[in-house]
Amino acid sequence: MKTLHIDLKDRSYNIHIAPGSLDRAGEEIKKVCPRAKKLYVVTDTNVQPLYLDRLGKSLSEAGFQSSGAVIPAGEASKCPTLLSGLWEGMMKEDLTRTDAVVALGGGVVGDLAGFAAATVLRGVDFIQIPTTLLAQVDSSVGGKVAIDLAAGKNLAGTFWQPKAVLMDPETLNTLDDKTFSDGMAEVIKYGCIADRDFFDFLCAHPSRAEIMANIEHVLYTCCDIKRSVVEADERDTGVRMILNFGHTIGHAYELAGNYEKWPHGQAVAAGMCVAIQLGFGLGIMENDEGIQSLMDLLEAFGLPTHIDCSWETMVKAVGLDKKNQGEDLTMIFLRKMGEALPTKMKRDAVLENLEAVYGQ
């Protein structure tokens, strides 16, 4: 087992990365939630038939009473209606302040279950068991939980750190290629923003088979990078913003596809391509050597380097960006491959420069 410790004082927790850990989840949860008797497990319709029974057996063997909810798979489930449904379901099961919520699934499940845990009874303990690559390297770590509103993605949320994150790399074997590639966009992002050697490693292993052969190294490296920025900036007001490389533009692509056509990772992949070109055009990036290597790596994993999006949608998405501070917006550029540079710009200046890169 590989273990990473996230040091956030009284909100500290461990990330455990180990094949077969799903079958040991109960004993691990018992260590961090010793007073809990009931666990409310949230999963989705994709994960339920694959892993819910295995998790339930482990929880039962550890002495827990478990119940829960199965939500429809997909981004549409991150909504106020299903959030309210989870609250009511938890109350029907007589969940108490000493009990806990478990998220078994990808980023949608983690966000929705985490937000429910953060708010029901003014907050109960929360365990992340991510089963997708994107969730394992990104959304399950760091405590951001949110739901979508009609106006845009992740616009209602909070910070609620889990008590533990339990990652079983073997769950990635049941992902289809598109979902696996979606997660690779976030993996590649980490190399871009913080670790040139890791980016070069990915370039040298440009296939799913090669990544899976080194999956514990990949997961540990990505989570270690995220650990360092979360410890330095838990509330996302400073250095943690570098994790949003490609996301400002990526959110426009998600919006353009009504959060259905372009999954998060694909949207971020194309968003990173725009961001790296924009940074070079502004003179922030030292040279353009990283642009083509990034595009080649994304294409190797079947990720888009360009997505059509109306200018109206782009303007709307930039206006909704959660990094907005009044008229200022923090854009994430690369000074060079492996080194991100947050840059505060006026929103109008961002749009003006985007027009030049975006070809409007």
PDB file of N, CA and C in Angstrom, residues 20 49 61 72 79 90-91 107 119 129 165 180 191 195 220 223 228-229 233 237 256 263 268 293 301 311 325 352 355:
ATOM      1  N   GLY A  20      -6.882  -4.075  -4.530  1.00  0.00           N
ATOM      2  CA  GLY A  20      -7.677  -4.896  -3.633  1.00  0.00           C
ATOM      3  C   GLY A  20      -8.170  -4.186  -2.392  1.00  0.00           C
ATOM      4  N   PRO A  49     -23.554  -2.249 -10.002  1.00  0.00           N
ATOM      5  CA  PRO A  49     -23.437  -3.683 -10.285  1.00  0.00           C
ATOM      6  C   PRO A  49     -22.007  -4.218 -10.218  1.00  0.00           C
ATOM      7  N   GLU A  61     -18.590  -6.935   7.461  1.00  0.00           N
ATOM      8  CA  GLU A  61     -17.583  -7.682   8.207  1.00  0.00           C
ATOM      9  C   GLU A  61     -16.894  -6.817   9.257  1.00  0.00           C
ATOM     10  N   PRO A  72     -28.578   8.112 -10.756  1.00  0.00           N
ATOM     11  CA  PRO A  72     -28.284   7.895 -12.178  1.00  0.00           C
ATOM     12  C   PRO A  72     -26.867   8.365 -12.511  1.00  0.00           C
ATOM     13  N   CYS A  79     -27.340  17.800  -8.886  1.00  0.00           N
ATOM     14  CA  CYS A  79     -28.387  18.823  -8.924  1.00  0.00           C
ATOM     15  C   CYS A  79     -29.049  18.968  -7.565  1.00  0.00           C
ATOM     16  N   MET A  90     -30.992  10.086   4.173  1.00  0.00           N
ATOM     17  CA  MET A  90     -30.167   9.953   5.378  1.00  0.00           C
ATOM     18  C   MET A  90     -31.007  10.065   6.640  1.00  0.00           C
ATOM     19  N   MET A  91     -31.982  10.962   6.632  1.00  0.00           N
ATOM     20  CA  MET A  91     -32.841  11.118   7.799  1.00  0.00           C
ATOM     21  C   MET A  91     -33.752   9.895   7.989  1.00  0.00           C
ATOM     22  N   GLY A 107     -16.384  11.332 -10.006  1.00  0.00           N
ATOM     23  CA  GLY A 107     -16.442  12.692  -9.494  1.00  0.00           C
ATOM     24  C   GLY A 107     -17.838  13.181  -9.173  1.00  0.00           C
ATOM     25  N   THR A 119     -23.381  19.077   4.753  1.00  0.00           N
ATOM     26  CA  THR A 119     -24.516  19.920   5.119  1.00  0.00           C
ATOM     27  C   THR A 119     -25.566  19.218   5.968  1.00  0.00           C
ATOM     28  N   ILE A 129     -14.246   6.793  -1.853  1.00  0.00           N
ATOM     29  CA  ILE A 129     -13.733   5.584  -2.502  1.00  0.00           C
ATOM     30  C   ILE A 129     -13.893   5.803  -4.007  1.00  0.00           C
ATOM     31  N   VAL A 165      -9.256   8.742   1.941  1.00  0.00           N
ATOM     32  CA  VAL A 165      -9.503   8.437   0.531  1.00  0.00           C
ATOM     33  C   VAL A 165      -8.898   7.057   0.268  1.00  0.00           C
ATOM     34  N   PHE A 180     -11.480   6.337 -19.292  1.00  0.00           N
ATOM     35  CA  PHE A 180     -10.078   6.300 -18.858  1.00  0.00           C
ATOM     36  C   PHE A 180      -9.322   7.507 -19.425  1.00  0.00           C
ATOM     37  N   GLY A 191       1.533  17.093 -14.880  1.00  0.00           N
ATOM     38  CA  GLY A 191       2.856  17.243 -15.461  1.00  0.00           C
ATOM     39  C   GLY A 191       3.071  18.641 -16.007  1.00  0.00           C
ATOM     40  N   ASP A 195       5.480  19.363 -12.818  1.00  0.00           N
ATOM     41  CA  ASP A 195       6.502  18.310 -12.825  1.00  0.00           C
ATOM     42  C   ASP A 195       6.882  17.943 -14.256  1.00  0.00           C
ATOM     43  N   TYR A 220       0.126   8.055  -7.286  1.00  0.00           N
ATOM     44  CA  TYR A 220       0.882   8.660  -6.181  1.00  0.00           C
ATOM     45  C   TYR A 220       1.450  10.025  -6.593  1.00  0.00           C
ATOM     46  N   CYS A 223      -1.415  12.648  -6.891  1.00  0.00           N
ATOM     47  CA  CYS A 223      -1.959  12.996  -5.583  1.00  0.00           C
ATOM     48  C   CYS A 223      -0.941  13.734  -4.729  1.00  0.00           C
ATOM     49  N   SER A 228       0.493  18.844  -2.090  1.00  0.00           N
ATOM     50  CA  SER A 228       1.340  19.999  -1.798  1.00  0.00           C
ATOM     51  C   SER A 228       0.594  21.317  -1.971  1.00  0.00           C
ATOM     52  N   VAL A 229      -0.241  21.403  -2.989  1.00  0.00           N
ATOM     53  CA  VAL A 229      -0.959  22.668  -3.202  1.00  0.00           C
ATOM     54  C   VAL A 229      -2.140  22.812  -2.251  1.00  0.00           C
ATOM     55  N   ASP A 233      -2.763  25.818   0.343  1.00  0.00           N
ATOM     56  CA  ASP A 233      -3.881  26.715   0.013  1.00  0.00           C
ATOM     57  C   ASP A 233      -5.179  25.907  -0.015  1.00  0.00           C
ATOM     58  N   THR A 237      -7.457  30.122  -2.785  1.00  0.00           N
ATOM     59  CA  THR A 237      -7.335  31.568  -2.993  1.00  0.00           C
ATOM     60  C   THR A 237      -5.961  31.971  -3.509  1.00  0.00           C
ATOM     61  N   ALA A 256     -20.975  24.383 -23.703  1.00  0.00           N
ATOM     62  CA  ALA A 256     -21.379  24.298 -25.116  1.00  0.00           C
ATOM     63  C   ALA A 256     -22.031  22.957 -25.427  1.00  0.00           C
ATOM     64  N   PRO A 263     -17.331  15.495 -21.883  1.00  0.00           N
ATOM     65  CA  PRO A 263     -17.020  15.231 -20.474  1.00  0.00           C
ATOM     66  C   PRO A 263     -15.908  16.160 -19.980  1.00  0.00           C
ATOM     67  N   VAL A 268     -11.294  19.872 -20.607  1.00  0.00           N
ATOM     68  CA  VAL A 268     -10.064  20.418 -20.040  1.00  0.00           C
ATOM     69  C   VAL A 268      -8.888  20.208 -20.993  1.00  0.00           C
ATOM     70  N   SER A 293       4.177  19.200 -27.993  1.00  0.00           N
ATOM     71  CA  SER A 293       4.310  17.982 -27.193  1.00  0.00           C
ATOM     72  C   SER A 293       3.046  17.736 -26.375  1.00  0.00           C
ATOM     73  N   PHE A 301      -3.856   9.805 -26.288  1.00  0.00           N
ATOM     74  CA  PHE A 301      -4.882   9.229 -25.417  1.00  0.00           C
ATOM     75  C   PHE A 301      -6.295   9.508 -25.916  1.00  0.00           C
ATOM     76  N   TRP A 311     -18.780  31.919 -29.661  1.00  0.00           N
ATOM     77  CA  TRP A 311     -18.165  32.988 -28.879  1.00  0.00           C
ATOM     78  C   TRP A 311     -19.090  33.445 -27.755  1.00  0.00           C
ATOM     79  N   GLN A 325     -12.797  37.638  -9.510  1.00  0.00           N
ATOM     80  CA  GLN A 325     -12.816  38.505  -8.332  1.00  0.00           C
ATOM     81  C   GLN A 325     -13.181  39.902  -8.825  1.00  0.00           C
ATOM     82  N   GLU A 352     -10.346  39.644 -24.893  1.00  0.00           N
ATOM     83  CA  GLU A 352      -9.677  40.247 -26.045  1.00  0.00           C
ATOM     84  C   GLU A 352      -8.574  39.330 -26.557  1.00  0.00           C
ATOM     85  N   GLU A 355      -9.928  36.143 -28.170  1.00  0.00           N
ATOM     86  CA  GLU A 355     -10.392  36.337 -29.550  1.00  0.00           C
ATOM     87  C   GLU A 355      -9.277  36.099 -30.543  1.00  0.00           C
TER      88      GLU A 355
END
